[in-house]
Amino acid sequence: MSTQLKQEPNHQPSGNRVERYFQLNELGTNVKTEFVAGFTTFLAMAYILFVNPNVLGAAGMDTGAVFVATGLVALVGSVVMGLLANYPIAIAPGMGLNAFFAYSVVIGMGIPWQTALSGVLVSGLFFIALTLSGIRETVVNAIPGPLKMAVAAGIGFFIAFIGLKNAGIVVANEATLVGLGSLGTGTTLLSVFGLVVTALLMVRNVKGGIFIGMLLTAVIGMIFNLVPTPTAISDVISAPPSMSSTFGQAFINFSDVFTVQMLVVILTFFFIDFFDTAGTLVAVARQAGIMKDNKVPRASKALLADSTATVAGAIFGTSTATSFVESSAGVAAGGRSGLTAVFAGLFFGLALFFSPLLAVVTSAVTAPALIIVGVLMASALLDIDWRKLEIAIPSFMTILMMPLTSSIATGIGLGFILYPLMMIAKGKTKEIHPIMYGMLVIFLAYFIFLPHA
C-alpha cells in the first residue's frame, strides 16, 4: 500500500494527506484517536466558556460578547497551534490573566476595560516581536525560576480567593477584614456542593472533571430553584450573541497605554502569559513523549500561535489567551499531534451556539471551578527552595500579596524588588541578570508614583 501511494502521489486520498501533515504514523496515533483526544481536551477546558464571561463581566463587559470572543479565540488559537506547531495543545483565554484584567486592572486600578484590552493587544504584539526576533529566551531566562513558580502559585491563591468570595464562603468582616460566610445560604451551599463534587471527580481523574462538576452543580441549582431553569429550546441553543460591544474596542483608547501604570500592566500580561505558555509546553510535550534532548521542538511556532491568539482575543474582546495545561487530558486519551488541537478548536466553534446557558451558569456554579484551578496552580510551591531565605522571602511576598491586595501586579512587583535586594545582601550579585535590575527600577517607580494602584 505505501509503495503504491509513493508511486501515485497525485491520487492519494485526503485522509492520507492529513496523516502525513500531522505525522500521525510517526507519532503512533490516528484520526479516530485524535478526534477522541480533541473532544476530551474540549471537555476539560469547556468551563472557560462560562467562567471567563463571569470574570470579565465583573469589569463591566457584556457577558454575551465575551462568551463569543472566548469561543472564537479558542477556535482560532487551537487551530493555529495544531496547524503551525503540530502540538496537541489547545488555547483559550487564560485563568489568572482574566482575573488580573478584571479585578486588578479595571476594578483595582480604575482603568477602563477598553484601555485594558489595548494593553492586552500591545502585550500580544510584543510577544510576537520577541518570538520572531529570538529574544524571548533572553527575557525568560532573566527571571529566576523561583519567582516564576511564585507568580504561578500566587495567581492560584488569588483565583481561589475570588472563587471563595463569589461562593459566599469568604465574606467581608469589619473586625477581621474577612471571615466565614453563612453556609446556610442556598447559593453558598450550592457552591460547597459543587466544590466537593468537582474535587471528588478530579481525585478520581475523571476526564473533564471541572466541566462535569459545573454541569452537576447547575442541575442541582435548577432542582432547588437556585439558578434559572431553561424552559424552551431557545434557552439552550441560539445564534451566537453580537460582539459589537467588544469587537475592536482595543483600538479606541490605544493612545492611553503609553503610561507608567499601563507599562506595568502590559509587562504583567506579558510575563504571566510567557511563563504560563512555557510551562504548559514543557509539561504537555513531556507527557506526550515529544521532547528531544530535554528541549521542546518547534517551541517558537507554539509561542507564535499563542501570541497570535492573544492579539486576536484583544480585537475580539477578551483577556490574554494562553496554552491550557488541561490539554494534558487529551494527551492522556492518546492525542499526540496538532490534529487534537484542531478538533478541540472546532468543538469550541460548535459551543458558540449554546450561549443561553450563561444564564444558568451563575457565579455560584463557576466558583468551584475557580477554587479547583487555584489548587492546581498552587502546585508550583513544590519548586521553590524554602530553605534559602533569599529565595523564600521574595517568593512568599509575591504569593501572599496577590490575594491580600487583590492585585497580581502588586505581588509580582514586590517579588521583583525584593529578589535582587535579597541576593545582593546574600552576596550573590553574579546570579542576578541585568534585566532584573531594570525590573527593580520599573516596579519601584510603579509603587512610588502610583500608590493608589
XYZ file of C-alpha atoms in Angstrom:
453
model
C 0.000 0.000 0.000
C 2.702 2.514 0.994
C 4.727 1.712 -2.180
C 1.719 2.293 -4.409
C 0.962 5.591 -2.731
C 4.506 6.817 -3.293
C 4.263 5.964 -6.972
C 0.960 7.811 -7.417
C 1.224 10.965 -5.295
C -1.491 12.788 -7.225
C -4.162 10.215 -6.389
C -3.756 9.901 -2.620
C -6.890 10.079 -0.503
C -7.337 13.223 1.584
C -7.204 11.141 4.762
C -3.609 10.188 3.968
C -2.731 13.811 3.359
C -3.997 14.574 6.849
C -1.959 11.708 8.285
C 1.199 12.947 6.582
C 0.703 16.601 7.505
C 0.227 15.807 11.205
C 2.736 12.917 11.117
C 0.188 10.588 12.681
C 2.015 7.371 11.789
C 5.343 8.628 13.134
C 3.647 9.711 16.353
C 1.816 6.399 16.752
C -1.722 7.747 16.502
C -4.624 8.003 14.037
C -7.525 10.306 13.140
C -10.030 8.498 15.388
C -7.729 8.692 18.405
C -7.022 12.371 17.731
C -10.767 13.081 17.478
C -11.447 11.465 20.864
C -8.452 13.284 22.350
C -9.672 16.606 20.934
C -13.120 16.112 22.442
C -11.525 15.156 25.767
C -9.420 18.323 25.745
C -12.521 20.375 24.924
C -14.424 18.880 27.869
C -11.507 19.597 30.202
C -11.416 23.242 29.042
C -15.091 23.967 28.345
C -15.540 25.619 31.732
C -13.646 28.667 30.411
C -16.617 29.442 28.112
C -18.698 30.279 31.167
C -16.099 31.286 33.745
C -14.413 33.877 31.507
C -17.607 35.874 30.796
C -18.415 35.699 34.509
C -14.996 37.123 35.458
C -14.819 39.799 32.753
C -18.455 40.663 33.368
C -17.341 41.965 36.769
C -15.302 44.537 34.843
C -18.422 45.820 33.099
C -18.056 43.891 29.849
C -21.052 42.328 28.098
C -21.038 38.627 29.023
C -22.639 37.507 25.769
C -19.987 39.257 23.704
C -17.227 37.847 25.927
C -18.699 34.348 25.546
C -18.413 34.603 21.760
C -14.945 36.155 21.959
C -13.830 33.326 24.254
C -15.096 30.639 21.885
C -13.621 32.317 18.806
C -10.210 32.734 20.437
C -10.236 29.062 21.465
C -11.225 28.105 17.918
C -8.630 30.283 16.161
C -5.820 29.747 18.661
C -6.196 25.978 18.887
C -6.427 25.506 15.117
C -3.356 27.701 14.558
C -1.460 25.786 17.249
C -2.362 22.485 15.600
C -1.579 23.548 12.058
C 1.532 25.617 12.788
C 3.278 23.790 15.634
C 1.627 20.330 15.357
C 1.175 20.160 19.134
C -1.858 18.607 20.899
C -2.249 21.826 22.903
C -5.413 23.929 22.851
C -5.546 27.674 23.503
C -8.154 29.872 25.214
C -8.312 32.994 27.406
C -6.273 32.122 30.464
C -7.356 31.846 34.065
C -5.402 34.250 36.240
C -4.907 36.551 33.294
C -8.662 37.228 33.173
C -8.718 37.765 36.940
C -5.818 40.221 36.681
C -7.623 42.003 33.843
C -10.926 42.362 35.710
C -10.087 42.641 39.381
C -6.634 44.237 39.376
C -6.538 46.421 36.266
C -10.154 47.512 35.734
C -11.639 47.354 39.232
C -8.449 47.865 41.294
C -6.681 50.492 39.176
C -9.794 52.071 37.731
C -8.597 51.617 34.147
C -11.413 51.379 31.543
C -11.786 47.882 30.164
C -11.298 49.253 26.665
C -7.836 50.524 27.666
C -7.104 47.211 29.368
C -7.874 45.465 26.062
C -5.384 47.824 24.414
C -2.826 46.611 26.951
C -3.588 43.006 26.025
C -3.137 43.888 22.355
C 0.237 45.552 22.958
C 1.461 42.630 25.082
C 0.471 40.231 22.308
C 2.284 42.261 19.664
C 5.301 42.480 21.969
C 5.182 38.712 22.392
C 5.083 38.191 18.622
C 8.059 40.539 18.126
C 10.124 38.742 20.751
C 9.187 35.362 19.313
C 10.174 36.312 15.774
C 13.398 38.019 16.919
C 14.517 35.183 19.182
C 14.885 37.492 22.199
C 12.252 35.582 24.142
C 14.833 33.144 25.558
C 16.842 36.055 26.991
C 13.779 37.541 28.655
C 12.503 34.308 30.181
C 15.977 33.256 31.328
C 16.427 36.581 33.101
C 13.586 35.812 35.508
C 14.749 33.451 38.260
C 12.947 30.129 38.420
C 11.649 30.560 41.991
C 9.948 33.840 41.081
C 8.258 32.180 38.097
C 6.909 29.483 40.392
C 5.868 32.054 42.999
C 3.907 34.006 40.390
C 2.088 30.851 39.290
C 1.281 29.817 42.868
C 0.259 33.344 43.859
C -2.177 33.561 40.964
C -3.589 30.228 42.111
C -4.278 31.631 45.593
C -5.731 34.791 44.058
C -8.110 32.846 41.799
C -9.169 30.569 44.656
C -9.839 33.626 46.848
C -12.077 35.100 44.139
C -13.913 31.787 43.922
C -14.426 31.665 47.682
C -15.796 35.233 47.643
C -18.104 34.537 44.698
C -19.399 31.475 46.527
C -20.100 33.458 49.694
C -17.799 31.153 51.657
C -15.499 34.083 52.438
C -17.145 37.448 53.163
C -16.159 40.890 54.440
C -15.811 41.223 58.202
C -15.422 44.561 59.989
C -13.327 43.096 62.785
C -11.006 40.840 60.782
C -11.422 42.192 57.203
C -12.554 38.742 56.017
C -14.445 35.926 57.660
C -16.516 32.806 57.050
C -19.832 33.423 55.311
C -23.188 31.877 56.141
C -23.036 28.294 54.962
C -26.805 28.078 55.344
C -27.381 30.371 52.370
C -28.758 28.475 49.386
C -26.282 29.680 46.771
C -23.366 29.183 49.150
C -24.493 25.618 49.854
C -24.730 25.078 46.110
C -21.118 26.224 45.661
C -19.967 23.984 48.512
C -21.739 21.058 46.837
C -20.071 21.924 43.533
C -16.662 22.184 45.183
C -16.972 18.768 46.851
C -18.312 17.069 43.715
C -15.661 18.636 41.466
C -12.926 17.707 43.918
C -14.125 14.087 44.003
C -14.183 13.953 40.203
C -10.666 15.397 39.987
C -9.328 12.966 42.590
C -10.821 10.122 40.570
C -9.077 11.513 37.441
C -12.382 11.858 35.583
C -11.755 13.498 32.198
C -13.398 16.922 32.096
C -13.950 16.809 35.856
C -14.233 20.588 36.237
C -16.760 20.911 33.417
C -18.804 17.923 34.620
C -18.742 19.371 38.128
C -20.211 22.614 36.806
C -22.947 20.723 34.955
C -23.924 18.748 38.062
C -23.893 21.901 40.181
C -26.118 23.689 37.672
C -28.566 20.766 37.633
C -28.806 20.736 41.442
C -29.223 24.506 41.369
C -32.160 24.179 38.982
C -33.774 21.461 41.097
C -33.700 23.726 44.165
C -34.548 26.912 42.214
C -31.179 28.482 42.964
C -30.385 29.119 39.289
C -32.731 29.796 36.326
C -34.192 26.698 34.664
C -34.393 26.564 30.845
C -37.995 26.111 29.727
C -37.592 26.135 25.956
C -35.063 25.065 23.340
C -34.188 28.745 22.852
C -33.000 28.772 26.472
C -30.299 26.283 25.483
C -29.433 26.806 21.816
C -29.475 30.030 19.805
C -27.428 32.060 17.369
C -24.244 33.457 18.963
C -24.705 36.876 20.618
C -23.346 40.007 18.976
C -19.749 41.021 19.647
C -20.390 44.632 18.625
C -19.895 45.910 22.179
C -16.372 44.481 22.466
C -15.068 43.948 18.929
C -12.353 46.453 18.040
C -12.577 48.284 21.364
C -8.862 47.634 21.901
C -8.176 50.364 19.351
C -10.442 53.001 20.942
C -8.122 54.022 23.807
C -4.897 52.744 22.280
C -3.066 56.023 22.918
C -3.738 55.682 26.660
C -1.427 52.679 27.049
C 1.734 54.797 26.960
C 1.902 55.500 30.700
C 3.965 54.029 33.557
C 0.822 52.464 35.002
C -0.063 50.732 31.750
C 3.571 49.724 31.201
C 3.381 47.692 34.409
C 0.047 46.227 33.289
C 1.446 45.253 29.881
C 4.571 43.715 31.427
C 2.399 41.719 33.819
C 0.196 40.435 30.983
C 3.339 39.505 29.090
C 5.189 37.767 31.932
C 2.216 35.724 33.122
C 1.404 34.554 29.601
C 5.062 33.864 28.846
C 5.592 31.667 31.903
C 2.189 30.011 31.612
C 2.762 29.045 27.983
C 6.338 27.886 28.525
C 5.300 25.733 31.478
C 2.409 24.194 29.554
C 4.604 23.438 26.538
C 7.148 21.619 28.674
C 4.558 19.714 30.700
C 2.435 18.546 27.761
C 5.414 17.847 25.472
C 6.991 15.700 28.169
C 3.730 13.829 28.746
C 3.278 13.246 25.010
C 6.864 11.990 24.701
C 7.849 14.524 22.030
C 10.634 16.304 23.918
C 14.115 15.823 22.443
C 17.309 16.279 24.476
C 15.225 17.925 27.206
C 14.142 20.590 24.710
C 10.748 21.346 23.197
C 10.921 21.137 19.388
C 9.073 23.808 17.395
C 8.709 25.877 20.573
C 8.928 29.144 18.627
C 5.967 28.116 16.447
C 3.936 27.212 19.534
C 4.734 30.563 21.140
C 3.807 32.332 17.917
C 0.435 30.566 17.854
C -0.164 31.562 21.475
C 0.714 35.229 20.933
C -1.341 35.384 17.732
C -4.348 34.158 19.711
C -3.742 36.913 22.276
C -3.783 39.591 19.565
C -6.947 38.089 18.057
C -8.547 37.905 21.506
C -7.832 41.564 22.245
C -9.501 42.520 18.971
C -12.488 40.235 19.612
C -12.832 41.497 23.176
C -11.310 39.206 25.786
C -8.283 38.979 28.017
C -4.962 37.311 27.194
C -5.081 33.868 25.568
C -2.690 31.139 26.633
C -1.952 27.448 26.163
C -4.070 25.344 28.521
C -2.439 22.699 30.680
C -5.826 20.921 30.571
C -4.620 19.779 27.145
C -2.863 17.030 29.083
C -6.288 15.358 29.396
C -6.342 14.924 25.625
C -2.791 13.601 25.638
C -3.824 11.082 28.285
C -6.583 9.997 25.877
C -3.991 9.311 23.181
C -3.597 12.686 21.454
C -0.109 13.193 20.061
C -0.411 15.649 17.161
C -1.808 19.032 16.277
C -4.939 17.327 14.968
C -6.037 17.005 18.603
C -5.837 20.798 18.977
C -7.676 21.327 15.691
C -10.565 19.090 16.783
C -10.687 20.813 20.207
C -10.896 24.180 18.464
C -13.738 23.004 16.228
C -15.716 21.861 19.271
C -15.309 25.346 20.745
C -16.745 26.688 17.499
C -19.829 24.482 17.891
C -20.189 25.589 21.522
C -20.823 29.170 20.381
C -24.452 28.197 19.763
C -25.062 27.426 23.471
C -24.747 30.971 24.838
C -28.202 30.932 26.565
C -26.665 28.616 29.168
C -24.808 31.659 30.514
C -27.982 32.438 32.464
C -27.758 29.034 34.137
C -24.037 29.049 34.870
C -24.076 31.709 37.598
C -21.190 32.761 39.866
C -22.320 30.149 42.395
C -21.832 27.498 39.711
C -18.461 28.760 38.458
C -16.970 29.437 41.907
C -15.919 25.781 42.478
C -14.038 25.820 39.150
C -12.067 28.880 40.261
C -11.135 27.234 43.546
C -10.044 23.958 41.943
C -7.972 25.760 39.294
C -6.335 27.652 42.159
C -5.429 24.358 43.810
C -3.835 23.101 40.586
C -1.780 26.269 40.123
C -0.587 26.187 43.742
C 1.406 23.018 42.950
C 4.188 25.377 41.815
C 5.033 25.805 45.511
C 6.882 22.490 45.307
C 9.553 24.003 43.050
C 10.584 26.772 45.446
C 13.518 26.156 47.812
C 12.029 27.457 51.058
C 15.233 26.705 52.955
C 17.014 29.682 51.372
C 15.719 32.947 52.805
C 16.981 34.997 49.867
C 14.563 32.969 47.744
C 11.841 32.279 50.307
C 11.221 35.925 51.279
C 10.566 37.380 47.791
C 8.643 34.237 46.794
C 6.474 34.355 49.903
C 5.686 38.055 49.495
C 4.847 37.535 45.823
C 2.379 34.793 46.712
C 0.885 36.404 49.813
C 0.325 39.895 48.455
C -1.637 38.835 45.385
C -4.781 37.718 47.259
C -4.330 40.184 50.142
C -4.151 43.222 47.865
C -6.370 41.776 45.105
C -3.577 42.659 42.700
C -1.370 40.269 40.774
C 0.786 43.204 39.681
C 1.478 44.145 43.304
C 2.653 40.636 44.117
C 4.904 40.484 41.065
C 6.244 43.969 41.760
C 7.210 43.196 45.346
C 8.871 39.964 44.290
C 10.868 41.670 41.555
C 12.020 44.323 44.031
C 12.856 42.025 46.927
C 14.654 39.326 44.940
C 17.643 41.426 43.760
C 17.865 43.107 47.169
C 17.950 39.760 48.983
C 20.501 38.334 46.541
C 22.734 41.406 46.954
C 22.537 41.036 50.725
C 23.499 37.371 50.354
C 26.490 38.287 48.185
C 25.103 36.601 45.083
C 25.194 39.560 42.715
C 26.613 37.426 39.908
C 23.406 35.402 39.869
C 21.273 38.483 39.144
C 20.576 39.100 35.477
C 20.911 42.773 34.391
C 17.286 42.730 33.229
C 16.231 42.169 36.833
C 17.810 45.482 37.817
C 15.704 47.142 35.140
C 12.605 45.471 36.570
C 13.604 46.694 40.031
C 13.639 50.312 38.812
C 10.340 49.970 36.916
C 8.459 48.495 39.861
C 9.942 50.982 42.340
C 8.624 53.776 40.133
C 5.311 51.977 39.964
C 4.895 51.876 43.747
C 6.300 55.358 44.419
C 4.407 57.320 41.798
C 1.252 55.223 41.621
C 0.466 54.265 45.235
C -3.298 54.235 44.521
C -2.864 51.299 42.102
